[in-house]
Amino acid sequence: MTDFFKGLSPVKFEGPNSANPLAYRHYNKDEIVAGKRMEDHIRPAVAYWHTFAWEGGDPFGGRSFDRPWYAGSPMEGAKLKADVAFEFFNLLDIPFFCFHDVDVAPEGDSLKESIKNLRTITDIFAKKMQSQRTRLLWGTANMFSNRRFMAGASTNPDPDVFAYAAAQVKNMLEITHELGGANYVLWGGREGYETLLNTRMKDELDHMGRFLNLVVEHSKKIGFKGTILIEPKPQEPSKHQYDYDVATVYGFLKTYGLEKEVKVNIEVGHAFLAGHSFEHELHLARSLGILGSVDANRNDLQSGWDTDQFPNNVGEMALAFYEILKNGGLGNGGFNFDAKVRRQSLDPADLLHGHIGGLDTLARGLKAAAALIADGTYDKAVDERYAGWNTPAAKKMLTSESLADIAARVEKDNINPQPRSGRQEYLENLINRFV
């Protein structure tokens, strides 16, 4: 054991009446909700990058955290960080974690050296995973931080950058497979443009489509059984990103023949940046059959950027879990806490507080959604709104009638429909009964 979390005890479920700030009040991993363990519904994961690699900087100031793994050589720090990470997983009793390649090991002077460094640390992960229960929810390659990617990775005008990114993803995909990862995520951090003045958008989209097809082909070649995921985000760091939202990603997948091969990892904050609600993106992904996994966080609505705060809105999570339960769950996916403590939250205990609050919020949202579905009133109200489409005449419009046939029937039957209430206020009140 390191002494980073010295004096802190493992977090346990103590129930809603507990006043212990380092206890779960609602997240009881073994509680049965809608026929399944709570942990199996949520499948929560710690994000390595925000929890252990982020230094507390912002656009106006550098490091605010003073972590022990910053001292010494980069590889010594990476090894200590791995020890602390698995101690943290044990303290939280959490089943999954996620990481980018550069989160866990320093980059070298060449790709070969970077891979050597990465495998040194992931070998440590593999050994720790033999004796601990935490597993890998997903892995990914960071193709946005290094200056070589300032104009994108697969969409870069320089083919050598495309090639480097392909090699980087190949190795990270193989490591994810070796560690038993349930998914592999691609986030196009700079797969977009800063100005159209120097951009050939069609070429860049074609190159990104080719890149993703190569990833899917290699995943099958190595026997990877997990899901390949794209994480939509509209902007930041790029002015415009090609994976803007779920609808845009689905159109991209259809264009390049990948709609049966790739799903989406939806982040709360990214949904808001795209001008949507979280449940909108989940609902659309469920409707299109591409809902794969979730990044749990929230944005500060007074700020216009991705603030990655821990979730604390139970109502929002209830609507999210409604969509997920209606989807039959997340399959290989889960809830990754792509969230970071504030730069003034300096203490190791703050890392626990963030995840405890997030897990309690998810637990309450899950139970509210399950109760809403079990009650049936909400689903019945929505079904009644669309009941007219179950009639033979309505079904015929969708199958065999021509436009002229429909028009003739309207005149013959003197159809003159009158508006009906959407009952929005009633439905909002109904949802709030369960939150």
XYZ file of C-alpha atoms in Angstrom:
435
model
C 0.000 0.000 0.000
C 1.060 3.583 -0.678
C 0.145 6.230 1.869
C -1.771 8.475 -0.540
C -5.143 7.482 0.940
C -3.739 7.041 4.444
C -6.434 7.039 7.124
C -9.310 6.528 4.667
C -11.424 3.391 5.005
C -13.216 1.440 2.261
C -16.539 3.016 1.305
C -19.556 0.968 2.391
C -23.316 1.255 1.919
C -24.848 2.620 5.131
C -28.330 3.620 3.949
C -30.132 6.939 3.390
C -30.026 7.940 7.060
C -26.236 7.789 7.318
C -24.423 11.029 8.095
C -21.036 9.549 7.160
C -19.708 11.595 4.203
C -17.543 8.657 3.107
C -20.382 6.139 2.851
C -22.875 5.265 0.146
C -26.371 6.315 1.134
C -28.229 5.006 -1.937
C -25.747 2.962 -3.963
C -26.117 -0.598 -2.715
C -24.397 -2.711 -5.352
C -26.264 -5.925 -4.452
C -29.752 -4.422 -4.229
C -32.082 -5.960 -6.809
C -33.723 -3.370 -9.050
C -35.988 -4.483 -11.902
C -34.709 -8.043 -11.571
C -30.984 -7.251 -11.630
C -28.263 -6.167 -9.199
C -27.798 -2.410 -9.050
C -24.109 -2.733 -9.921
C -24.981 -4.790 -12.994
C -27.383 -2.103 -14.210
C -24.920 0.749 -13.705
C -21.535 -0.936 -14.357
C -19.680 2.120 -12.972
C -16.106 2.955 -13.918
C -13.385 5.358 -12.773
C -11.850 7.543 -15.493
C -8.062 7.277 -15.116
C -7.391 10.586 -16.888
C -9.443 12.902 -14.683
C -8.893 11.042 -11.429
C -5.141 10.409 -11.630
C -3.681 12.197 -14.675
C -5.379 15.604 -14.482
C -3.234 18.137 -12.643
C -5.929 20.662 -11.761
C -5.082 23.199 -14.455
C -7.431 25.396 -16.451
C -6.974 27.795 -19.404
C -5.770 30.499 -17.015
C -3.580 28.567 -14.605
C -1.451 25.453 -14.382
C -1.197 22.655 -11.879
C -3.083 23.096 -8.616
C -2.739 19.524 -7.344
C 0.401 18.216 -5.661
C 0.353 14.463 -6.230
C 3.275 12.229 -5.186
C 3.550 10.641 -8.637
C 4.623 13.981 -10.130
C 8.011 13.580 -8.424
C 10.886 11.450 -9.728
C 11.182 10.052 -13.232
C 8.071 9.820 -15.425
C 8.097 6.010 -15.355
C 8.550 5.887 -11.583
C 5.592 8.247 -11.299
C 3.518 6.097 -13.658
C 4.157 2.996 -11.550
C 3.220 4.795 -8.332
C 0.101 6.175 -10.024
C -0.924 2.621 -10.982
C -0.543 1.511 -7.352
C -2.644 4.446 -6.130
C -5.283 3.827 -8.809
C -5.925 0.246 -7.775
C -5.976 1.244 -4.112
C -8.653 3.763 -5.055
C -10.664 1.138 -6.944
C -10.601 -1.016 -3.817
C -11.646 1.840 -1.550
C -14.657 2.546 -3.779
C -15.350 -1.154 -4.410
C -15.898 -0.255 -8.055
C -16.011 -2.884 -10.820
C -14.465 -0.988 -13.770
C -12.005 1.650 -14.919
C -11.169 3.306 -18.268
C -7.963 4.835 -19.619
C -6.195 6.456 -22.572
C -2.718 5.212 -23.448
C -0.994 8.460 -22.429
C -2.873 8.595 -19.093
C -0.950 5.656 -17.700
C 2.545 5.990 -19.208
C 4.712 8.806 -20.598
C 5.211 9.108 -24.333
C 8.687 8.304 -25.624
C 10.759 9.775 -28.423
C 9.256 7.255 -30.850
C 6.113 5.164 -31.099
C 8.196 2.089 -30.263
C 9.395 3.669 -27.023
C 5.880 4.879 -26.165
C 4.511 1.361 -26.598
C 7.295 -0.054 -24.421
C 6.414 2.405 -21.654
C 2.713 1.683 -22.020
C 3.157 -2.083 -21.852
C 5.324 -1.778 -18.758
C 2.371 -0.192 -16.950
C -0.378 -2.314 -18.478
C 1.584 -5.413 -17.415
C 1.286 -4.023 -13.878
C -2.455 -3.593 -14.480
C -2.727 -7.200 -15.623
C -1.011 -8.494 -12.487
C -3.171 -6.377 -10.199
C -6.320 -7.516 -11.997
C -5.460 -11.129 -11.179
C -6.086 -10.482 -7.489
C -8.582 -7.597 -7.622
C -12.097 -7.464 -8.993
C -11.838 -4.213 -10.994
C -11.881 -4.802 -14.741
C -11.472 -2.650 -17.849
C -14.690 -1.130 -19.184
C -12.899 0.387 -22.148
C -9.593 1.591 -23.472
C -8.800 4.341 -25.948
C -5.892 6.139 -27.598
C -5.259 9.835 -27.020
C -4.962 11.335 -30.506
C -5.544 14.968 -29.600
C -3.054 16.156 -26.937
C 0.270 15.793 -28.765
C 1.030 18.665 -31.120
C 1.278 16.244 -34.045
C -2.522 16.013 -33.867
C -3.225 19.752 -33.944
C -4.943 19.304 -37.344
C -6.591 16.004 -36.445
C -5.594 12.352 -36.499
C -7.447 10.339 -39.138
C -8.631 13.615 -40.715
C -5.181 15.214 -40.786
C -4.007 16.578 -44.186
C -0.655 14.840 -43.553
C -0.902 11.088 -44.357
C 1.975 10.358 -41.967
C -0.192 11.547 -39.088
C -2.977 9.228 -40.271
C -0.448 6.378 -40.285
C 0.895 7.225 -36.811
C -2.643 7.373 -35.417
C -3.452 4.016 -37.017
C -0.399 2.437 -35.385
C -1.290 3.999 -32.043
C -4.871 2.677 -32.173
C -3.705 -0.774 -33.305
C -1.543 -1.137 -30.221
C -4.073 0.295 -27.793
C -6.836 -1.898 -29.237
C -4.620 -4.955 -28.766
C -3.816 -3.960 -25.176
C -7.516 -3.404 -24.459
C -8.213 -6.885 -25.815
C -5.418 -8.450 -23.760
C -6.746 -6.812 -20.579
C -10.236 -8.134 -21.243
C -11.720 -4.738 -22.060
C -15.452 -4.759 -22.727
C -15.310 -1.905 -25.274
C -12.950 0.266 -27.279
C -13.736 3.989 -27.657
C -12.722 6.494 -30.320
C -13.184 10.150 -29.428
C -12.347 12.515 -32.251
C -10.828 15.226 -30.100
C -9.565 17.170 -33.100
C -11.357 15.306 -35.895
C -12.909 18.459 -37.277
C -11.769 21.857 -38.450
C -10.839 25.272 -37.115
C -11.559 27.056 -40.411
C -13.082 25.991 -43.729
C -10.529 28.192 -45.499
C -7.962 25.367 -45.426
C -10.276 22.323 -45.240
C -11.481 19.688 -47.714
C -14.317 18.292 -45.657
C -15.259 15.454 -48.029
C -11.671 14.168 -48.081
C -11.437 14.315 -44.286
C -14.734 12.459 -43.797
C -13.656 9.782 -46.288
C -10.354 9.359 -44.469
C -12.137 9.074 -41.110
C -14.493 6.470 -42.596
C -11.531 4.470 -43.896
C -9.810 4.725 -40.505
C -12.845 3.425 -38.607
C -13.259 0.544 -41.051
C -9.614 -0.380 -40.444
C -10.236 -0.393 -36.690
C -13.294 -2.639 -37.036
C -11.397 -5.011 -39.352
C -8.471 -5.280 -36.937
C -10.739 -5.829 -33.945
C -12.199 -8.873 -35.712
C -8.762 -10.092 -36.780
C -7.476 -10.200 -33.200
C -10.687 -11.719 -31.852
C -11.843 -8.698 -29.861
C -15.372 -9.477 -28.655
C -16.085 -6.032 -27.218
C -17.973 -3.145 -28.777
C -16.360 -0.390 -30.838
C -17.744 2.977 -29.720
C -17.642 6.551 -31.014
C -18.132 9.351 -28.487
C -20.031 12.311 -30.000
C -18.982 15.872 -29.203
C -19.853 18.997 -31.186
C -16.911 21.306 -30.513
C -14.054 22.041 -28.118
C -11.224 21.710 -28.882
C -12.133 22.029 -32.566
C -14.507 24.722 -33.802
C -16.590 21.992 -35.447
C -16.149 18.253 -34.947
C -17.355 15.614 -37.354
C -18.873 13.490 -34.562
C -21.160 16.379 -33.553
C -24.001 14.383 -31.958
C -25.749 11.009 -32.177
C -27.643 11.911 -35.350
C -24.459 13.080 -37.082
C -22.547 9.976 -36.018
C -25.336 7.710 -37.272
C -25.312 9.447 -40.651
C -21.533 8.988 -40.793
C -21.819 5.288 -39.880
C -24.490 4.728 -42.546
C -22.390 6.489 -45.172
C -19.382 4.248 -44.535
C -21.282 0.982 -43.935
C -20.577 0.804 -40.208
C -24.028 1.186 -38.623
C -24.070 -2.515 -37.641
C -20.479 -2.470 -36.366
C -20.149 0.628 -34.178
C -22.223 2.123 -31.362
C -22.001 5.356 -29.399
C -20.652 6.312 -25.993
C -22.795 9.276 -24.916
C -21.528 11.910 -22.503
C -23.877 14.191 -20.579
C -21.731 17.295 -21.041
C -21.280 16.716 -24.764
C -25.048 16.391 -25.232
C -25.509 19.828 -23.658
C -22.761 21.357 -25.802
C -24.625 20.081 -28.868
C -27.791 21.846 -27.726
C -29.512 18.643 -26.623
C -30.554 17.047 -23.367
C -28.881 13.865 -22.172
C -32.107 11.888 -22.551
C -32.489 13.171 -26.125
C -29.179 11.629 -27.154
C -29.972 8.385 -25.295
C -33.458 8.191 -26.795
C -32.188 8.722 -30.330
C -29.362 6.216 -29.920
C -31.834 3.665 -28.532
C -34.226 4.307 -31.409
C -31.403 3.822 -33.956
C -30.034 0.719 -32.223
C -26.601 2.203 -31.481
C -26.715 2.901 -27.713
C -23.526 1.433 -26.295
C -22.204 3.158 -23.180
C -22.320 6.376 -21.154
C -19.945 8.953 -19.696
C -21.504 10.320 -16.505
C -20.865 13.955 -15.643
C -22.533 17.355 -15.881
C -21.709 20.828 -17.085
C -21.922 24.089 -15.190
C -24.777 25.772 -17.058
C -23.255 29.187 -16.408
C -20.136 28.172 -18.331
C -19.966 27.593 -22.056
C -17.480 24.743 -22.011
C -17.129 21.142 -20.907
C -16.638 21.416 -17.121
C -16.846 17.658 -16.391
C -18.388 17.872 -12.933
C -19.723 14.857 -11.087
C -23.438 14.149 -11.662
C -25.813 15.320 -8.939
C -29.145 15.747 -10.770
C -31.397 12.815 -9.869
C -34.199 13.899 -12.194
C -31.834 13.988 -15.160
C -30.513 10.537 -14.318
C -34.030 9.128 -13.878
C -34.875 10.109 -17.453
C -31.545 8.680 -18.610
C -32.146 5.344 -16.918
C -35.658 5.218 -18.342
C -34.077 5.172 -21.815
C -31.425 2.672 -20.764
C -33.922 0.279 -19.176
C -36.139 0.542 -22.258
C -33.037 -0.338 -24.278
C -32.652 -3.532 -22.268
C -29.572 -2.119 -20.537
C -26.173 -1.088 -21.845
C -24.861 -4.528 -22.750
C -21.058 -4.327 -22.742
C -21.253 -0.676 -21.748
C -21.530 1.079 -18.423
C -21.309 4.445 -16.661
C -17.799 5.862 -16.810
C -17.268 8.823 -14.482
C -15.682 11.170 -17.014
C -15.694 13.759 -14.238
C -13.083 15.601 -12.256
C -13.011 17.240 -8.854
C -12.660 21.015 -8.889
C -9.131 22.457 -9.019
C -9.584 23.706 -5.442
C -10.448 20.186 -4.223
C -6.919 19.277 -3.256
C -7.344 16.407 -0.782
C -7.369 12.677 -1.635
C -10.723 12.415 0.166
C -12.219 14.799 -2.408
C -11.742 12.089 -5.052
C -13.862 9.766 -2.937
C -16.529 12.399 -2.290
C -16.987 13.007 -6.021
C -17.455 9.344 -6.888
C -19.654 8.635 -3.849
C -22.002 11.469 -4.754
C -22.049 10.386 -8.387
C -22.852 6.776 -7.549
C -25.601 7.779 -5.135
C -27.110 9.998 -7.851
C -27.033 7.137 -10.377
C -28.582 4.763 -7.837
C -31.475 7.111 -7.139
C -32.017 7.738 -10.846
C -32.041 4.008 -11.582
C -34.587 3.252 -8.861
C -36.813 6.137 -9.941
C -36.796 4.961 -13.567
C -37.519 1.358 -12.574
C -40.465 2.501 -10.424
C -41.767 4.707 -13.254
C -41.730 1.779 -15.676
C -43.253 -0.637 -13.172
C -46.105 1.802 -12.475
C -46.963 1.939 -16.181
C -48.913 5.222 -16.093
C -46.314 7.142 -18.058
C -45.937 4.532 -20.806
C -49.720 4.267 -21.059
C -50.046 8.023 -21.538
C -47.508 8.033 -24.378
C -49.088 4.941 -25.961
C -52.488 6.645 -25.918
C -51.060 9.659 -27.741
C -50.002 7.450 -30.649
C -52.902 4.978 -30.482
C -54.394 6.241 -33.743
C -51.506 4.696 -35.647
C -52.742 1.237 -34.642
C -55.884 1.518 -36.774
C -56.051 -0.280 -40.157
C -56.408 3.015 -42.044
C -53.294 4.486 -40.446
C -51.254 1.352 -41.035
C -52.341 1.325 -44.677
C -50.886 4.826 -45.153
C -47.488 3.481 -44.104
C -47.585 0.397 -46.313
C -49.664 0.564 -49.473
C -51.582 3.809 -50.037
C -50.322 6.423 -52.469
C -50.403 10.139 -51.796
C -53.441 10.388 -54.106
C -55.178 7.530 -52.249
C -54.687 9.281 -48.930
C -55.964 12.599 -50.290
C -59.043 10.928 -51.785
C -59.862 9.242 -48.477
C -59.611 12.534 -46.603
C -62.182 14.062 -48.966
C -64.451 10.987 -49.034
C -64.578 10.571 -45.240
C -64.591 14.330 -44.576
C -61.593 13.974 -42.238
C -61.139 17.187 -40.221
C -58.798 16.474 -37.280
C -58.785 18.737 -34.246
C -55.736 19.344 -32.010
C -55.391 17.348 -28.795
C -53.457 18.253 -25.689
C -49.890 17.059 -25.400
C -50.367 17.059 -21.598
C -46.791 18.221 -20.991
C -47.408 19.657 -17.527
C -49.210 16.513 -16.422
C -46.326 14.342 -17.629
C -43.711 16.531 -15.935
C -45.634 16.242 -12.657
C -45.964 12.491 -13.159
C -42.207 12.025 -13.653
C -41.488 14.081 -10.539
C -43.602 11.718 -8.451
C -40.935 9.067 -8.911
C -37.776 11.146 -8.504
